[in-house]
Amino acid sequence: MSAKRSGDTAPQRRDPVATRKKLLTAARLEFARHGFAGARVDEIAERAGVNKQLVYHYFGDKDALYLAVLEWVYEDIREQERRLNLEGLPPDKAIRRLIEASFDHLAANPDFIVLLNDENRGGARHVRGSTRLEAMHSPLVKSVSHILHEGVRSGLFRNGIDPVQLYISIAGLSYFFFSNTPTLSAIFGKDLSSRTARRARRRHVVDLVLQSLRP
């Protein structure tokens, strides 16, 4: 048997986890830039540096890849909220931290807003087909419900607040600001994308929500 020549190289083994992550990262950027309709699988594969067939191998089709990206962006914010350890805080501080974290996440991830706007234009067709998203959000609702209960028990919050409605309000107060920054800036004649404007909005949302919870 002849010895292996020094110039020979062993074939590289594919790393499925790394390949899948590269495809998701490339797809997140492509979908955020062009929406579901305008995004091209060829561009995603090229950006990820892999063969186009691997998109279909790992995800099945463009729709499944888009849903995987949506699940990823939702998981990002859910994971951030889990790290806050909200139930280990006094109720008012827990709600404050949740509001601030929600605001900061939108500020740091503008593609989240773009992707959600695109999915809403499509009637949430992909999100409705997810088997993960409802289960992903259930612990959050349970946590907010517990915080509200503790707030009522300690006399900090009034009774009768729906945890889902509260979370929608927290998300909406920040989401609208970021999704409409260009038009709001033009209408009110000020740069609402500035650091000063964002800090002021963050404080306002915190104050508004906490005041609404008080007895």
Short mmCIF file of C-alpha atoms in Angstrom, two decimals:
data_model
loop_
_atom_site.label_atom_id
_atom_site.label_comp_id
_atom_site.label_asym_id
_atom_site.label_seq_id
_atom_site.Cartn_x
_atom_site.Cartn_y
_atom_site.Cartn_z
CA MET A 1 0.00 0.00 0.00
CA SER A 2 1.48 3.34 -0.99
CA ALA A 3 1.98 6.03 1.59
CA LYS A 4 -0.37 9.01 1.48
CA ARG A 5 1.21 11.92 -0.35
CA SER A 6 1.72 15.14 1.61
CA GLY A 7 -0.42 17.10 -0.86
CA ASP A 8 -3.46 14.86 -0.36
CA THR A 9 -6.26 16.23 1.74
CA ALA A 10 -9.11 14.35 3.36
CA PRO A 11 -12.59 15.39 2.26
CA GLN A 12 -14.17 17.85 4.67
CA ARG A 13 -17.11 16.57 6.66
CA ARG A 14 -20.17 18.80 6.59
CA ASP A 15 -21.22 20.30 9.91
CA PRO A 16 -25.05 20.22 9.77
CA VAL A 17 -25.51 22.59 12.73
CA ALA A 18 -23.09 25.19 11.34
CA THR A 19 -24.50 24.88 7.81
CA ARG A 20 -28.06 25.30 9.05
CA LYS A 21 -27.05 28.36 11.07
CA LYS A 22 -25.30 29.93 8.08
CA LEU A 23 -28.41 29.41 5.96
CA LEU A 24 -30.68 30.90 8.62
CA THR A 25 -28.41 33.93 9.03
CA ALA A 26 -28.30 34.50 5.27
CA ALA A 27 -32.05 33.98 4.97
CA ARG A 28 -32.82 36.41 7.78
CA LEU A 29 -30.92 39.13 5.95
CA GLU A 30 -32.43 38.30 2.55
CA PHE A 31 -36.02 38.16 3.84
CA ALA A 32 -35.56 41.38 5.82
CA ARG A 33 -34.26 43.17 2.72
CA HIS A 34 -36.68 41.84 0.13
CA GLY A 35 -39.63 40.30 1.98
CA PHE A 36 -40.81 36.75 1.42
CA ALA A 37 -42.01 37.41 -2.12
CA GLY A 38 -38.84 39.16 -3.26
CA ALA A 39 -36.27 36.94 -1.54
CA ARG A 40 -34.44 34.41 -3.72
CA VAL A 41 -33.18 31.03 -2.59
CA ASP A 42 -30.19 31.39 -4.95
CA GLU A 43 -29.11 34.56 -3.14
CA ILE A 44 -29.54 32.94 0.28
CA ALA A 45 -27.39 29.97 -0.69
CA GLU A 46 -24.72 32.20 -2.24
CA ARG A 47 -24.63 34.45 0.82
CA ALA A 48 -24.30 31.39 3.06
CA GLY A 49 -21.55 29.97 0.84
CA VAL A 50 -23.30 26.65 0.27
CA ASN A 51 -24.95 24.75 -2.56
CA LYS A 52 -28.54 25.75 -3.25
CA GLN A 53 -29.68 22.14 -2.81
CA LEU A 54 -28.71 22.30 0.86
CA VAL A 55 -31.51 24.84 1.42
CA TYR A 56 -34.00 22.20 0.35
CA HIS A 57 -32.12 19.47 2.20
CA TYR A 58 -32.29 21.27 5.56
CA PHE A 59 -35.56 23.19 5.25
CA GLY A 60 -37.64 21.59 2.50
CA ASP A 61 -38.68 24.76 0.66
CA LYS A 62 -38.67 28.55 0.78
CA ASP A 63 -41.81 28.69 2.95
CA ALA A 64 -40.30 26.40 5.56
CA LEU A 65 -37.08 28.42 5.58
CA TYR A 66 -39.04 31.64 6.08
CA LEU A 67 -40.94 30.11 8.99
CA ALA A 68 -37.67 28.92 10.52
CA VAL A 69 -36.37 32.50 10.37
CA LEU A 70 -39.55 33.83 12.00
CA GLU A 71 -39.32 31.22 14.77
CA TRP A 72 -35.70 32.20 15.28
CA VAL A 73 -36.43 35.93 15.68
CA TYR A 74 -39.24 35.17 18.12
CA GLU A 75 -37.02 32.76 20.05
CA ASP A 76 -34.39 35.52 20.30
CA ILE A 77 -36.70 37.81 22.24
CA ARG A 78 -38.19 34.98 24.32
CA GLU A 79 -34.68 33.88 25.32
CA GLN A 80 -33.79 37.43 26.29
CA GLU A 81 -36.91 37.63 28.46
CA ARG A 82 -36.08 34.33 30.16
CA ARG A 83 -32.66 35.69 31.10
CA LEU A 84 -34.28 38.65 32.86
CA ASN A 85 -35.39 36.40 35.75
CA LEU A 86 -38.51 38.54 36.13
CA GLU A 87 -40.18 36.40 38.77
CA GLY A 88 -37.20 36.92 41.06
CA LEU A 89 -37.84 40.69 41.16
CA PRO A 90 -40.39 42.89 42.97
CA PRO A 91 -43.46 43.21 40.68
CA ASP A 92 -42.96 46.86 39.69
CA LYS A 93 -39.27 46.31 38.92
CA ALA A 94 -40.12 43.18 36.94
CA ILE A 95 -42.55 45.05 34.70
CA ARG A 96 -40.08 47.92 34.31
CA ARG A 97 -37.36 45.51 33.24
CA LEU A 98 -39.71 43.76 30.79
CA ILE A 99 -40.64 47.08 29.16
CA GLU A 100 -37.03 48.22 28.91
CA ALA A 101 -35.88 44.88 27.50
CA SER A 102 -38.67 44.88 24.91
CA PHE A 103 -37.79 48.42 23.83
CA ASP A 104 -34.05 47.70 23.70
CA HIS A 105 -34.55 44.52 21.69
CA LEU A 106 -36.44 46.41 18.99
CA ALA A 107 -33.80 49.12 18.96
CA ALA A 108 -31.06 46.54 18.47
CA ASN A 109 -32.93 44.36 15.95
CA PRO A 110 -34.62 46.50 13.28
CA ASP A 111 -34.94 43.44 11.03
CA PHE A 112 -37.41 41.98 13.56
CA ILE A 113 -39.85 44.76 12.73
CA VAL A 114 -39.34 44.41 8.97
CA LEU A 115 -39.90 40.64 9.09
CA LEU A 116 -43.04 40.94 11.21
CA ASN A 117 -44.47 43.67 8.99
CA ASP A 118 -43.96 41.43 5.98
CA GLU A 119 -45.58 38.45 7.69
CA ASN A 120 -48.56 40.56 8.77
CA ARG A 121 -49.05 41.75 5.18
CA GLY A 122 -49.29 38.09 4.27
CA GLY A 123 -51.97 37.44 6.88
CA ALA A 124 -49.59 35.57 9.23
CA ARG A 125 -49.76 32.60 6.86
CA HIS A 126 -46.43 31.16 8.00
CA VAL A 127 -46.85 31.91 11.69
CA ARG A 128 -50.23 30.16 11.69
CA GLY A 129 -48.48 27.03 10.46
CA SER A 130 -45.93 26.98 13.27
CA THR A 131 -46.06 24.21 15.84
CA ARG A 132 -43.61 26.05 18.12
CA LEU A 133 -44.69 29.65 18.52
CA GLU A 134 -47.71 29.20 20.76
CA ALA A 135 -45.76 26.99 23.15
CA MET A 136 -42.90 29.49 23.03
CA HIS A 137 -45.18 32.29 24.26
CA SER A 138 -47.12 30.38 26.93
CA PRO A 139 -44.39 30.60 29.61
CA LEU A 140 -44.20 34.37 29.05
CA VAL A 141 -47.94 34.79 29.64
CA LYS A 142 -47.68 32.64 32.74
CA SER A 143 -44.77 34.74 34.03
CA VAL A 144 -46.55 38.07 33.45
CA SER A 145 -49.68 36.66 35.09
CA HIS A 146 -47.65 35.69 38.15
CA ILE A 147 -46.04 39.14 38.35
CA LEU A 148 -49.44 40.83 38.13
CA HIS A 149 -50.81 38.55 40.86
CA GLU A 150 -47.89 39.41 43.14
CA GLY A 151 -48.34 43.10 42.36
CA VAL A 152 -52.01 42.96 43.37
CA ARG A 153 -51.19 41.00 46.50
CA SER A 154 -48.58 43.55 47.56
CA GLY A 155 -50.84 46.53 46.78
CA LEU A 156 -48.67 47.81 43.93
CA PHE A 157 -51.05 46.97 41.08
CA ARG A 158 -54.78 47.15 40.62
CA ASN A 159 -56.80 44.00 40.04
CA GLY A 160 -58.28 42.79 36.75
CA ILE A 161 -55.38 43.33 34.32
CA ASP A 162 -55.18 40.78 31.52
CA PRO A 163 -51.57 39.57 31.09
CA VAL A 164 -51.93 39.12 27.32
CA GLN A 165 -53.40 42.60 26.86
CA LEU A 166 -50.62 44.04 29.01
CA TYR A 167 -47.91 42.37 26.96
CA ILE A 168 -49.50 43.49 23.68
CA SER A 169 -49.57 47.07 25.03
CA ILE A 170 -45.92 46.91 26.11
CA ALA A 171 -44.86 45.54 22.73
CA GLY A 172 -47.11 47.90 20.77
CA LEU A 173 -45.97 51.09 22.46
CA SER A 174 -42.40 50.36 21.43
CA TYR A 175 -43.10 48.63 18.12
CA PHE A 176 -45.10 51.52 16.68
CA PHE A 177 -42.35 53.97 17.58
CA PHE A 178 -39.66 52.00 15.75
CA SER A 179 -41.77 50.87 12.79
CA ASN A 180 -42.90 54.44 12.12
CA THR A 181 -39.81 56.45 13.05
CA PRO A 182 -39.31 57.96 9.55
CA THR A 183 -42.90 59.18 9.18
CA LEU A 184 -43.19 60.31 12.80
CA SER A 185 -39.93 62.25 12.45
CA ALA A 186 -41.23 63.97 9.31
CA ILE A 187 -44.63 64.76 10.83
CA PHE A 188 -43.29 66.22 14.07
CA GLY A 189 -40.21 67.83 12.60
CA LYS A 190 -37.67 66.11 14.84
CA ASP A 191 -35.24 63.24 14.48
CA LEU A 192 -36.83 60.47 16.50
CA SER A 193 -34.04 58.08 15.55
CA SER A 194 -31.57 60.04 17.70
CA ARG A 195 -30.27 58.61 20.95
CA THR A 196 -31.91 61.42 22.91
CA ALA A 197 -35.31 60.80 21.31
CA ARG A 198 -35.08 57.06 21.94
CA ARG A 199 -34.17 57.57 25.60
CA ALA A 200 -37.13 59.92 26.03
CA ARG A 201 -39.50 57.43 24.38
CA ARG A 202 -38.17 54.58 26.54
CA ARG A 203 -38.81 56.56 29.74
CA HIS A 204 -42.28 57.55 28.54
CA VAL A 205 -43.32 53.97 27.78
CA VAL A 206 -42.09 52.78 31.19
CA ASP A 207 -43.91 55.60 33.02
CA LEU A 208 -47.11 55.17 31.01
CA VAL A 209 -47.40 51.42 31.59
CA LEU A 210 -46.49 51.54 35.28
CA GLN A 211 -48.98 54.34 35.92
CA SER A 212 -51.69 52.27 34.23
CA LEU A 213 -51.08 49.39 36.63
CA ARG A 214 -51.30 51.33 39.85
CA PRO A 215 -54.44 51.17 42.05
#
